[in-house]
mmCIF file of C-alpha atoms and ligand atoms in Angstrom:
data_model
loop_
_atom_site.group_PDB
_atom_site.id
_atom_site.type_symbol
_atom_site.label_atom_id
_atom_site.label_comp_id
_atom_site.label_asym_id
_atom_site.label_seq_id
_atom_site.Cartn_x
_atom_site.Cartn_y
_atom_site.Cartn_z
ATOM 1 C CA UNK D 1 -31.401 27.905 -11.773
ATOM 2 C CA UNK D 2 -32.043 27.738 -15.978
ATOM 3 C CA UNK D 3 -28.708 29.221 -16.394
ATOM 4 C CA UNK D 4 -24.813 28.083 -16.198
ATOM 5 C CA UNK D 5 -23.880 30.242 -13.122
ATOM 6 C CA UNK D 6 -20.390 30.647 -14.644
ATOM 7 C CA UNK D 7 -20.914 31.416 -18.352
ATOM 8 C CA UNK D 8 -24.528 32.536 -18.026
ATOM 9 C CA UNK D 9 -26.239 30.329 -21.074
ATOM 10 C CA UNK D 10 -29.418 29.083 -20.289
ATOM 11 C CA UNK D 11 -29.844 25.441 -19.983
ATOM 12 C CA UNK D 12 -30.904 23.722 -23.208
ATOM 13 C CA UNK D 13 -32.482 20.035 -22.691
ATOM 14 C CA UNK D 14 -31.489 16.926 -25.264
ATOM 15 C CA UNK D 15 -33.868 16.985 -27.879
ATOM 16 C CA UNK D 16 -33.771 14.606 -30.873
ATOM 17 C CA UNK D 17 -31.961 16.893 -33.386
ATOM 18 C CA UNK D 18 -29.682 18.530 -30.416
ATOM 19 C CA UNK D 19 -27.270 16.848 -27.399
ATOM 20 C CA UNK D 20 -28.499 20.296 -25.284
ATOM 21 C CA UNK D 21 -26.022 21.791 -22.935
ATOM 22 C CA UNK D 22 -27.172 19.795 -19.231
ATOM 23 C CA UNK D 23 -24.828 18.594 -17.190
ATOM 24 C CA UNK D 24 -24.407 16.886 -13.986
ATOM 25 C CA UNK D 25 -21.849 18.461 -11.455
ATOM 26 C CA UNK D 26 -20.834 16.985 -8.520
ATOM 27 C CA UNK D 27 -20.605 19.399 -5.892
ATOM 28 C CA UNK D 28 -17.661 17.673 -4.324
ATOM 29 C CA UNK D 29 -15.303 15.952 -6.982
ATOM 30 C CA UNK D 30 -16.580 12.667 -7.640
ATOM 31 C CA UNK D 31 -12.898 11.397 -7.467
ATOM 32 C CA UNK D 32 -12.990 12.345 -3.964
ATOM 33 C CA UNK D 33 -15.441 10.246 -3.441
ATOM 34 C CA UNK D 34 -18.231 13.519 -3.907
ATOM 35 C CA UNK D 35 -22.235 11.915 -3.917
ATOM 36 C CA UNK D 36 -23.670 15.056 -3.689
ATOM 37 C CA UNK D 37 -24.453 16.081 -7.933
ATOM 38 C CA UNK D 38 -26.650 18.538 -9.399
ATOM 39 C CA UNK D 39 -27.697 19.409 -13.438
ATOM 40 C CA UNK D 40 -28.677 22.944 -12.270
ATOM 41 C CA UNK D 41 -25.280 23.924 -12.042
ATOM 42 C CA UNK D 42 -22.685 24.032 -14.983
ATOM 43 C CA UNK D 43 -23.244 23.776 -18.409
ATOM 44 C CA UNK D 44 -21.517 20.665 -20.725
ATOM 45 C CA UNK D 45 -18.790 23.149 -21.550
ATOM 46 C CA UNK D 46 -18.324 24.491 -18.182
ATOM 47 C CA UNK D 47 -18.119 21.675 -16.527
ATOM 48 C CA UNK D 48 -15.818 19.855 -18.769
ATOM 49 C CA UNK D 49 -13.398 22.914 -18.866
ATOM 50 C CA UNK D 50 -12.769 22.716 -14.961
ATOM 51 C CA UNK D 51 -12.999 18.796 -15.032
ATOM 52 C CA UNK D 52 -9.954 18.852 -17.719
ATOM 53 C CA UNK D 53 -8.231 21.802 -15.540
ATOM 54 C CA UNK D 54 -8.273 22.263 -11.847
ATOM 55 C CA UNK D 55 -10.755 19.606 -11.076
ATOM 56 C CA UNK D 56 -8.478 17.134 -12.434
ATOM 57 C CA UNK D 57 -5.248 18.747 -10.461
ATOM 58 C CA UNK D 58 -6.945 18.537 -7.314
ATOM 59 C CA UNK D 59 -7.975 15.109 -8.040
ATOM 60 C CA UNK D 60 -4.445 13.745 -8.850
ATOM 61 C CA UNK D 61 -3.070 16.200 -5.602
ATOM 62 C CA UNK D 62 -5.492 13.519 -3.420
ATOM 63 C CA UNK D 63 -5.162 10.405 -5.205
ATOM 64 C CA UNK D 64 -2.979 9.004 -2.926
ATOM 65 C CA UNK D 65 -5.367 9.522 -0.237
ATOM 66 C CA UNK D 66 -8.332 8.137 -2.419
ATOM 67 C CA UNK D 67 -6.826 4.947 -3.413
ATOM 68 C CA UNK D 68 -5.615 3.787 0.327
ATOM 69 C CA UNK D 69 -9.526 4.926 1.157
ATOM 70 C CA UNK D 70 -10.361 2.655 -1.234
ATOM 71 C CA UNK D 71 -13.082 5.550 -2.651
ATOM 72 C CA UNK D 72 -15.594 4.200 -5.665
ATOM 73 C CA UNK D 73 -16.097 6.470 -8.091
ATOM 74 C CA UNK D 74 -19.715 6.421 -10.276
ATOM 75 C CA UNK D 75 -17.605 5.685 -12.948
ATOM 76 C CA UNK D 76 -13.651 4.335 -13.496
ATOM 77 C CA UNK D 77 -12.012 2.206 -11.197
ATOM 78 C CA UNK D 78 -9.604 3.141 -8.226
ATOM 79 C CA UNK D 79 -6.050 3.986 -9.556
ATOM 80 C CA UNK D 80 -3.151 2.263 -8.563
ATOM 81 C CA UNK D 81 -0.821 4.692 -6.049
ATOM 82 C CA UNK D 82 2.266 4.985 -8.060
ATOM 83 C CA UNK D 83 5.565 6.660 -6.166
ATOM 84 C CA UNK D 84 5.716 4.435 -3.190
ATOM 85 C CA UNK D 85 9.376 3.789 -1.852
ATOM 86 C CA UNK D 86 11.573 1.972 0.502
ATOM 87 C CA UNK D 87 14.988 1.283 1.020
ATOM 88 C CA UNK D 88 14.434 -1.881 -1.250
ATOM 89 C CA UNK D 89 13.237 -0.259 -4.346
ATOM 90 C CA UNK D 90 9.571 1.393 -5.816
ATOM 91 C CA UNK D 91 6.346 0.280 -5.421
ATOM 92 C CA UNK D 92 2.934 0.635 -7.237
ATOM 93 C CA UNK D 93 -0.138 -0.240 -4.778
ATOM 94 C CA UNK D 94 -2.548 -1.351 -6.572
ATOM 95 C CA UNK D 95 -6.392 -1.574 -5.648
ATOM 96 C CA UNK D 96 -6.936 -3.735 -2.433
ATOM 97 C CA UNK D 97 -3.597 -2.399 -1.080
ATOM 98 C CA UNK D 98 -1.490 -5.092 -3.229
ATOM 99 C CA UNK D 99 2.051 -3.784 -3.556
ATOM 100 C CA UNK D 100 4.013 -4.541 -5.914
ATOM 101 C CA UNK D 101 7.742 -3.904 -7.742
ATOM 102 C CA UNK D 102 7.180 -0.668 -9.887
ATOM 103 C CA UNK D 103 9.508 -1.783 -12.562
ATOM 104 C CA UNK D 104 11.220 -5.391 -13.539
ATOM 105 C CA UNK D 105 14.574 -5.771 -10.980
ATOM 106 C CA UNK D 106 17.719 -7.088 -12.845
ATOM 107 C CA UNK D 107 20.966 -8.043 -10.539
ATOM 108 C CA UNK D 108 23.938 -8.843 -12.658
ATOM 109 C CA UNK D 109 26.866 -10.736 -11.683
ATOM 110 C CA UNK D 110 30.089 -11.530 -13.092
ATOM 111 C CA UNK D 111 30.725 -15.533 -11.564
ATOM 112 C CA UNK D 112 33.891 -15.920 -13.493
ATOM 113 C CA UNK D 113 35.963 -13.794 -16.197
ATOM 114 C CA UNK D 114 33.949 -14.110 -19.427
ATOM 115 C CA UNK D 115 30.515 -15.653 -17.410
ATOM 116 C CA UNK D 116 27.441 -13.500 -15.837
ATOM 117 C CA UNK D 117 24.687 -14.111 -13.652
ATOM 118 C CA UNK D 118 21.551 -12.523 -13.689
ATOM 119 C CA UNK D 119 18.741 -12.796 -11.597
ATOM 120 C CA UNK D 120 15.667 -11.121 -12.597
ATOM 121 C CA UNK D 121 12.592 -9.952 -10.556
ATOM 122 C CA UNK D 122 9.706 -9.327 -13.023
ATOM 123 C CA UNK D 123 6.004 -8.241 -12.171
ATOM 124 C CA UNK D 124 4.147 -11.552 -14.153
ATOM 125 C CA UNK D 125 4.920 -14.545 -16.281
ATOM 126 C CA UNK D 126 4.076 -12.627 -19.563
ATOM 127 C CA UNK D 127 7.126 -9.782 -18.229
ATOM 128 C CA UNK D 128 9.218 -12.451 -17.527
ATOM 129 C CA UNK D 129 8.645 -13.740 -20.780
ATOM 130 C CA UNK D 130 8.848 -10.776 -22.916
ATOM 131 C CA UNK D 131 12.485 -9.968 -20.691
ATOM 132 C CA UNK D 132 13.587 -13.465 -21.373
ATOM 133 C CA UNK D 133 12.503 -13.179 -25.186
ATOM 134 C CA UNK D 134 14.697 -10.132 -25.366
ATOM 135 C CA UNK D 135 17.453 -11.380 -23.811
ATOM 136 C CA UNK D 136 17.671 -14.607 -26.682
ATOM 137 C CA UNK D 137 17.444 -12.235 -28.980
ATOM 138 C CA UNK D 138 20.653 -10.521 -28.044
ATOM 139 C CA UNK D 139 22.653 -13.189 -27.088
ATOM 140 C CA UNK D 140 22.019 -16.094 -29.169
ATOM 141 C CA UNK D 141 23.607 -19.022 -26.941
ATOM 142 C CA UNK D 142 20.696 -18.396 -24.291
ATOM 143 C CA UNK D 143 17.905 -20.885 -24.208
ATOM 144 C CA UNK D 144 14.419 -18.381 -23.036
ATOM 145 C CA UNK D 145 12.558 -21.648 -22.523
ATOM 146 C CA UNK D 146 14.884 -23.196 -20.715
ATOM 147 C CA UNK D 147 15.102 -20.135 -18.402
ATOM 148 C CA UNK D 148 11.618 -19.664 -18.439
ATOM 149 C CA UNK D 149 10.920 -23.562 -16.620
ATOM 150 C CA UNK D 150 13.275 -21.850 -13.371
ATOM 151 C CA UNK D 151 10.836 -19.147 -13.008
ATOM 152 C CA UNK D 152 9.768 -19.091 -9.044
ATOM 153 C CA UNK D 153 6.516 -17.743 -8.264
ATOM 154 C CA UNK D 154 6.541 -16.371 -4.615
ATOM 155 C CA UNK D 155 4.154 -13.709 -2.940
ATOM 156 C CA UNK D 156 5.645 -11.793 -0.362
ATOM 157 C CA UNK D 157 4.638 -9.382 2.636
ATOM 158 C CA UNK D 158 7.163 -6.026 2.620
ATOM 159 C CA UNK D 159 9.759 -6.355 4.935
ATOM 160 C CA UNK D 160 10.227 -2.842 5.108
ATOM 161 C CA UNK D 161 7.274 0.140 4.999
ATOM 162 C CA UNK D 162 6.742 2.116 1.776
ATOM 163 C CA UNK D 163 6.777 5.479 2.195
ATOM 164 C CA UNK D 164 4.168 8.279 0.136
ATOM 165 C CA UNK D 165 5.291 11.794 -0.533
ATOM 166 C CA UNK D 166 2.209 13.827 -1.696
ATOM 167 C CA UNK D 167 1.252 17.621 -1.163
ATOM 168 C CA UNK D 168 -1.786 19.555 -0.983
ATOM 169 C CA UNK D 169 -2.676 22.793 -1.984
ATOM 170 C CA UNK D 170 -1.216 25.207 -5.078
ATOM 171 C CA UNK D 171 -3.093 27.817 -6.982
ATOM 172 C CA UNK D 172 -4.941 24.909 -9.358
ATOM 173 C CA UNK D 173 -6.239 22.756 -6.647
ATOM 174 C CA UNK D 174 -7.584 26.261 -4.112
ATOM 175 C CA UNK D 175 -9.243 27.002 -7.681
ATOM 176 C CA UNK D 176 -10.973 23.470 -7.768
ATOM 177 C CA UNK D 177 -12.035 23.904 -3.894
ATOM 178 C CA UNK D 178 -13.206 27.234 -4.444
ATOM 179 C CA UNK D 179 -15.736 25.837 -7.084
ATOM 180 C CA UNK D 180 -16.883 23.075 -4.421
ATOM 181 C CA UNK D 181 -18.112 26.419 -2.664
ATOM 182 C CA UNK D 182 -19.484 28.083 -5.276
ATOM 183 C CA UNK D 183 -21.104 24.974 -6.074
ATOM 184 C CA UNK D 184 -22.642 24.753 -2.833
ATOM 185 C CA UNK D 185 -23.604 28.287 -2.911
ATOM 186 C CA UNK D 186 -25.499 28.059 -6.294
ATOM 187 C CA UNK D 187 -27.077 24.801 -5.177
ATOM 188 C CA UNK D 188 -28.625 25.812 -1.619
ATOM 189 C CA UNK D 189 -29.597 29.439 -2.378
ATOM 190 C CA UNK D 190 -30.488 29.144 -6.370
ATOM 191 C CA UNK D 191 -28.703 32.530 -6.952
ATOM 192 C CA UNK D 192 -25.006 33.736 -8.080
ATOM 193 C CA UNK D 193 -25.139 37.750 -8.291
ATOM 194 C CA UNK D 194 -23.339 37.747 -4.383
ATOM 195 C CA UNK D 195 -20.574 35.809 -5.807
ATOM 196 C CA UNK D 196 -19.958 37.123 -8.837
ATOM 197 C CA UNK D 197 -16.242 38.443 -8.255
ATOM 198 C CA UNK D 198 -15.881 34.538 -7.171
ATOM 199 C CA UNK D 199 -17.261 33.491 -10.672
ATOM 200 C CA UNK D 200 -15.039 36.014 -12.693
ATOM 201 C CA UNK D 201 -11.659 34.285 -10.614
ATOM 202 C CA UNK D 202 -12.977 30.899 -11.538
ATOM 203 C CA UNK D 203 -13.258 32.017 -15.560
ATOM 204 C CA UNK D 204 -9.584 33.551 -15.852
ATOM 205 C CA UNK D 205 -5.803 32.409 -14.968
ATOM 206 C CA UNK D 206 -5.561 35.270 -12.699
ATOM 207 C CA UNK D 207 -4.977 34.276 -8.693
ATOM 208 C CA UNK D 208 -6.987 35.981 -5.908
ATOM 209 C CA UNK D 209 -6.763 35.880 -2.462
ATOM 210 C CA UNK D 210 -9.885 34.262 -1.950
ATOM 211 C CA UNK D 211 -9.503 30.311 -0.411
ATOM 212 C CA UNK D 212 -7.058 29.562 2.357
ATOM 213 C CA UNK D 213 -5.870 26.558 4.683
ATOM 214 C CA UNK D 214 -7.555 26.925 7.379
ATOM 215 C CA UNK D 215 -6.754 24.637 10.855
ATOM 216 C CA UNK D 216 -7.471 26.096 14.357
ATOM 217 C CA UNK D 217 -6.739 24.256 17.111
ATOM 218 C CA UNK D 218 -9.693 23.625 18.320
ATOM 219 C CA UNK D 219 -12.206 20.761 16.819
ATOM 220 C CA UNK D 220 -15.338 22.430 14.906
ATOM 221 C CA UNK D 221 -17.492 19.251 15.361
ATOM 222 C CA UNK D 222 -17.085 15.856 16.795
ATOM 223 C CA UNK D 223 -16.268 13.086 14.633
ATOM 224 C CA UNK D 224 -16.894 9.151 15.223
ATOM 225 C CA UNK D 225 -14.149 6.584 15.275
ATOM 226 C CA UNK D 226 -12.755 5.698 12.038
ATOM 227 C CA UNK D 227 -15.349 7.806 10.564
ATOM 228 C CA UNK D 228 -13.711 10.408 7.289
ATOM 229 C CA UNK D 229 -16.484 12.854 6.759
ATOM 230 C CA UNK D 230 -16.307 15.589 3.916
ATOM 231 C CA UNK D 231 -17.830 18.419 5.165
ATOM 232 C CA UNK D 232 -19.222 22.247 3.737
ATOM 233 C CA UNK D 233 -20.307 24.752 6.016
ATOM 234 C CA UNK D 234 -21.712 28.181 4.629
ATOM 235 C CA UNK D 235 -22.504 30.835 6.131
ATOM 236 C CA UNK D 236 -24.176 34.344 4.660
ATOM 237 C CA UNK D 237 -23.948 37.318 7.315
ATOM 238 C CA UNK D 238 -26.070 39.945 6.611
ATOM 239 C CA UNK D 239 -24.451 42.275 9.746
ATOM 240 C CA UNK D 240 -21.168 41.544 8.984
ATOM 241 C CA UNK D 241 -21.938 41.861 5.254
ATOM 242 C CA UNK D 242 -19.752 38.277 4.636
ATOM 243 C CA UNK D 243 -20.156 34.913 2.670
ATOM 244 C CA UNK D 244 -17.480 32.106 3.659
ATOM 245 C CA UNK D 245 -17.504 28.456 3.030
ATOM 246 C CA UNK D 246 -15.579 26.115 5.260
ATOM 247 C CA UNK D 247 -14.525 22.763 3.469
ATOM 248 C CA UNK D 248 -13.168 19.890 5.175
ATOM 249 C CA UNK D 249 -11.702 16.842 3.281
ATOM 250 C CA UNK D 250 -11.546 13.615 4.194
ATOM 251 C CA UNK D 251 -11.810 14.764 7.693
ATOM 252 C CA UNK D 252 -7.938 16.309 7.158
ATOM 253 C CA UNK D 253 -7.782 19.067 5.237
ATOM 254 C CA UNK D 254 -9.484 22.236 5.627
ATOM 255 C CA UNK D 255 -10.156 25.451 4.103
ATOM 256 C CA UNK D 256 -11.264 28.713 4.096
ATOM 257 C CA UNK D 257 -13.250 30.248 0.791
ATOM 258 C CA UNK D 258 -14.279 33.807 1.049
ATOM 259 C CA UNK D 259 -17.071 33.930 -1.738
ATOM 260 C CA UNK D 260 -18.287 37.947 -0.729
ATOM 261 C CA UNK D 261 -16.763 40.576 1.454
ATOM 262 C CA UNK D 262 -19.399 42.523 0.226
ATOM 263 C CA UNK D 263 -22.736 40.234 1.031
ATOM 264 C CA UNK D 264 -26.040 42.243 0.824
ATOM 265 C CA UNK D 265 -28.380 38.472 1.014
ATOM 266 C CA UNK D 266 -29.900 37.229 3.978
ATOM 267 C CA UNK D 267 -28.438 35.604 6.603
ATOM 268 C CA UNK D 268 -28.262 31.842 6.441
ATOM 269 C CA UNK D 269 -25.852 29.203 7.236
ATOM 270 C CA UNK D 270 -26.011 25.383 5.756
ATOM 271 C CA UNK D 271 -24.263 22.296 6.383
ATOM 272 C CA UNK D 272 -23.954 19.245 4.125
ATOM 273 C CA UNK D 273 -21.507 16.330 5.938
ATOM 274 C CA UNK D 274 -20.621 13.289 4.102
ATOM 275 C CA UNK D 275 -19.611 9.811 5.457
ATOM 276 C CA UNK D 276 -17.074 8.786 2.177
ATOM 277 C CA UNK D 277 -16.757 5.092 4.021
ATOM 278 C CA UNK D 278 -20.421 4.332 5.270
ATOM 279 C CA UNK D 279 -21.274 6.230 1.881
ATOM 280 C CA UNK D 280 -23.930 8.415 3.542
ATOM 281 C CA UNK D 281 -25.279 12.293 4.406
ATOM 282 C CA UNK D 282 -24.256 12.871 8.402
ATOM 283 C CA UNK D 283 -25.490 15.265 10.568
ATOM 284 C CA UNK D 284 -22.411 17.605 11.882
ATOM 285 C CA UNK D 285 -23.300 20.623 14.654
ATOM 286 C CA UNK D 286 -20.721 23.007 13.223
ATOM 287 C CA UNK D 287 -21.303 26.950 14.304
ATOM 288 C CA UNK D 288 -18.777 29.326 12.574
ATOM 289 C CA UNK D 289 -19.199 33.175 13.497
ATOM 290 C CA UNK D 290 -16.604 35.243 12.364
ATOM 291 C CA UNK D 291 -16.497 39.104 12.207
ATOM 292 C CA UNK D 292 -14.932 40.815 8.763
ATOM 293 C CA UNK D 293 -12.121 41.829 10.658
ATOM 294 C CA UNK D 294 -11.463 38.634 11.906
ATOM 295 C CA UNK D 295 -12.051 36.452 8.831
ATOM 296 C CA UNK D 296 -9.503 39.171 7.024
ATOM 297 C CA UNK D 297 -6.868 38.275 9.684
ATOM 298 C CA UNK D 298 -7.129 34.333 9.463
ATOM 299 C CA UNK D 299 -7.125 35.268 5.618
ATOM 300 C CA UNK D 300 -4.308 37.227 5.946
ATOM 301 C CA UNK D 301 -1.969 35.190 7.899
ATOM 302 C CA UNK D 302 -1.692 32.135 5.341
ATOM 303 C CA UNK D 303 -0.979 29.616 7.240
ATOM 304 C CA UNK D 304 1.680 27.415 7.271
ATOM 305 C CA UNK D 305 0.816 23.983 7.514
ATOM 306 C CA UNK D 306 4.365 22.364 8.330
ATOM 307 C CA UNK D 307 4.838 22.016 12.687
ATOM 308 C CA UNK D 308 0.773 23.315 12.635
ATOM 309 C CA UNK D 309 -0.572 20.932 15.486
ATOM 310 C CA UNK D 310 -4.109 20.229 14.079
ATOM 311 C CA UNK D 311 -2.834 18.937 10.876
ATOM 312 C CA UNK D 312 -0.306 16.508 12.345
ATOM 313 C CA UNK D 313 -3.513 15.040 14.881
ATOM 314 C CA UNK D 314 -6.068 14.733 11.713
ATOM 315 C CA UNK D 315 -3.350 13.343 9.302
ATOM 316 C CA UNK D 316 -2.550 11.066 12.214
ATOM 317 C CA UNK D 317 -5.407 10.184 12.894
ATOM 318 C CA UNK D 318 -6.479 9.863 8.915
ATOM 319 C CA UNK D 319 -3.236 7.037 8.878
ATOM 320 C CA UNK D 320 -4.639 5.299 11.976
ATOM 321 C CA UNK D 321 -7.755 5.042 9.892
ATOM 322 C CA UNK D 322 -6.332 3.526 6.758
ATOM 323 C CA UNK D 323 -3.986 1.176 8.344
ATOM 324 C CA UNK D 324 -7.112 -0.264 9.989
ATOM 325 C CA UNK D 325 -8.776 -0.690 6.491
ATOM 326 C CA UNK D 326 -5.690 -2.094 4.971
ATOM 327 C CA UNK D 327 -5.584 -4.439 7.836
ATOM 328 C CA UNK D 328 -9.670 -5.142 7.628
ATOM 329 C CA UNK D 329 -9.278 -6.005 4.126
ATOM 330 C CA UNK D 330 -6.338 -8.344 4.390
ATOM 331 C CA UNK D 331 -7.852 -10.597 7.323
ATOM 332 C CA UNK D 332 -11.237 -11.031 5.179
ATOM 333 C CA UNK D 333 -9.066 -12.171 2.270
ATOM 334 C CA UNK D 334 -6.831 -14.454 4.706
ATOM 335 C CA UNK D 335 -10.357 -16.408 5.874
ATOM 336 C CA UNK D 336 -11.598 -16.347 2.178
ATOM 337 C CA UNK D 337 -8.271 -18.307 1.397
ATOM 338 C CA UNK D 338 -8.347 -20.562 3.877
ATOM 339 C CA UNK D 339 -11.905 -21.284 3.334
ATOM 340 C CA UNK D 340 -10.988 -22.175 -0.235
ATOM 341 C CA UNK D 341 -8.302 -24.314 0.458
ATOM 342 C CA UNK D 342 -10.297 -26.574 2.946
ATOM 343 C CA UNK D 343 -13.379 -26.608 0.552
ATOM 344 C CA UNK D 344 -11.275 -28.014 -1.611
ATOM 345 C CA UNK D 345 -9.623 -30.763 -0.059
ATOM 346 C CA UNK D 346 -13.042 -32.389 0.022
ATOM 347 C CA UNK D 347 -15.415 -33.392 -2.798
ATOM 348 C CA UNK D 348 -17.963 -30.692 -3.489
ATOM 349 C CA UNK D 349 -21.239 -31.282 -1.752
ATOM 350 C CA UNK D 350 -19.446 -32.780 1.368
ATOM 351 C CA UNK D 351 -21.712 -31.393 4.069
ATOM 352 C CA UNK D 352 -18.953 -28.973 6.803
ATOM 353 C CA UNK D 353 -17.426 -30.808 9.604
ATOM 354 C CA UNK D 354 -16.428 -30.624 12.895
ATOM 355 C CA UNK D 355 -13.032 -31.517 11.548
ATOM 356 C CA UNK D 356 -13.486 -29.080 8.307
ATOM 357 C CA UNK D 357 -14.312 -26.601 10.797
ATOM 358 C CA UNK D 358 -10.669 -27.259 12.312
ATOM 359 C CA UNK D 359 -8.686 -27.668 9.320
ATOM 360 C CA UNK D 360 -10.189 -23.896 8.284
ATOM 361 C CA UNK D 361 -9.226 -22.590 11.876
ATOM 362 C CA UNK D 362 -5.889 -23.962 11.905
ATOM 363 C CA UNK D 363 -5.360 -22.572 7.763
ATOM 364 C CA UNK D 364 -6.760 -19.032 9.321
ATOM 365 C CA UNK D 365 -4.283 -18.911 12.415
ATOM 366 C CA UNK D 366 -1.263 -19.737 10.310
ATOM 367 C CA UNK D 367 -2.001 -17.351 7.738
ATOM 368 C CA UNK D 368 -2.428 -14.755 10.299
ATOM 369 C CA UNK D 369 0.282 -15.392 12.114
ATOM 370 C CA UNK D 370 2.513 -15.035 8.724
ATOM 371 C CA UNK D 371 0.520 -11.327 8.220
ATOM 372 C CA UNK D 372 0.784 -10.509 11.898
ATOM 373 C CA UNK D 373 5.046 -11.482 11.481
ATOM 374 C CA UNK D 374 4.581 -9.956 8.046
ATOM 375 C CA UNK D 375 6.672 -13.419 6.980
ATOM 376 C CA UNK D 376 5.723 -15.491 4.143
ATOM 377 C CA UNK D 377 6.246 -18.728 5.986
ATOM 378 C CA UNK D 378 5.947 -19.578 9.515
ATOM 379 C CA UNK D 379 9.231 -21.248 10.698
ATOM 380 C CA UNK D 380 7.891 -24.579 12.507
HETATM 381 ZN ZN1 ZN K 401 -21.291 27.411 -18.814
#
């Protein structure tokens, strides 16, 4: 289309005297690891209204999820998952699924009346610095240098799991999904007049009834191993006089988004599926039929997603899926580092060995071993 679908102005190109109004949506949120973009969508103003609003809400609701997916956006980098916790303290994870301490630890001591220990956990040198520079400053009889030459460096697997509370789902974020499918609409049938009651909820503060979680028991399309697939499926029904998107994310969480009770268009349905980890369109067989009657009572039900059977499998099944990244990504590191450390215990140039070649196995078994124990050294 020439025009914004949501505030109706046409589309003005860049010239040289003017930035024009263009564009480029993605359909999906590109935070959320979204490919699929258009410039035939919103205008500049639009589209950084919702970005700044419930586009950005929705985004921070699946963060989490994002990181430990290890998602790429077009632009920025992936954001550290702060909020992790375990009986031993918080924990940022940071990109590559590094934990580490979310704030400097201090344990104080009293040894003897008058005389105090502390032992300080800090994130990197320059914290331990700055904490030790602070701490001279106050009390004038301690020596930062001094205490700065015991600094230990040490690298540690958890002992103990962190745990990740997020939720899903509030009137901001069923705003931002409802856009995906109005997005979707707009850019597979070039027209907005059958959602225009959709367009008017997206413009104001007011809530409507319009997207829903939606998780029947039954699976709507067969999924690969370890494959995390966001998925659109619309659906126009000119008998039942109906237009209804159903959005799956990440594989996990599903929805509902009534965009016309009142549909007069032809009948149609489109599917766009989405492979966020092999970064690539999939074809899904999804066939969604549903009467008015019926799509009011799955509408009007609002399901609860807490003891709901097909959200514990796919969350399950989503956790299976990153713990085998996490653990992908940690073995290729483990050989990296113990290729490194045989390289270098020989002049550079030295063509490999058969006894290289056994030094590297031998650095790659005990490293695993230490991951696979989750200890930092093997006892021996
Ligand atoms: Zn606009």
């Amino acid at each position: 289309m020439n025009i914004c679908y949501v505030c109706k102005k046409s589309f003005v190109p860049k010239t040289e005297l003017s930035e024009g109004n263009i564009s480029l949506e993605h359909i999906i949120p590109n935070s959320l690891g979204g490919s699929l973009k258009s410039k035939e969508l919103l205008c500049k103003s639009c589209n950084s209204m919702f970005g700044e609003t419930c586009d950005a809400h929705l985004s921070k609701q699946f963060s989490h999820i994002a990181s430990l997916l290890m998602i790429e956006r077009d632009r920025g980098e992936i954001q550290p998952i702060k909020g992790g916790k375990n009986e031993d303290g918080d924990y940022t994870i940071h990109s590559g699924y590094k934990p580490a301490i979310a704030h400097p630890i201090f344990n104080k001591k009293e040894i003897e009346p008058g005389k105090t220990k502390i032992e300080i956990t800090a994130r990197d040198l320059t914290e331990m610095k700055k904490i030790l520079s602070g701490l001279a400053r106050k009390n004038p009889g301690f020596n930062a240098e001094e205490a700065m030459k015991r600094v230990q460096i040490s690298k540690e697997y958890l002992a103990k799991p962190i745990q990740l509370n997020f939720g899903i789902g509030d009137s901001q974020a069923f705003k931002a999904i409802t856009k995906i499918a109005a997005n979707y609409y707009v850019h597979t049938q070039n027209e907005c007049e059958q959602i225009s009651k959709v367009i008017e909820y997206l413009k104001t503060d007011v809530d409507a009834e319009i997207t829903f979680h939606y998780n029947p028991n039954e699976k709507l399309y067969p999924l690969e191993d370890n494959e995390v697939c966001h998925l659109l499926h619309l659906v126009g029904d000119n008998i039942n006089k109906i237009l209804y998107c159903y959005i799956d994310l990440f594989s996990s969480f599903s929805f509902l988004v009534l965009l016309s009770d009142n549909y007069t268009g032809q009948s149609f349905s489109n599917t766009y599926a989405y492979d966020i980890l092999k970064r690539k369109e999939v074809s899904k067989p999804i066939f969604l039929n549903f009467s008015k009657k019926q799509i009011h009572s799955i509408l009007s039900k609002n399901e609860i997603l807490n003891d709901n059977e097909s959200v514990t499998n796919k969350l399950n099944r989503l956790a299976t899926i990153i713990h085998k990244l996490h653990n992908d990504v940690v073995i290729g590191k483990l050989s990296q580092i113990a290729a490194d450390k045989t390289l270098k215990r020989h002049p550079e140039g030295t063509p490999i060995s058969k006894e290289m070649l056994n030094e590297y196995l031998a650095e790659v078994a005990e490293s695993y071993a230490s991951f696979l124990l989750r200890e930092s050294k093997i006892k021996k």
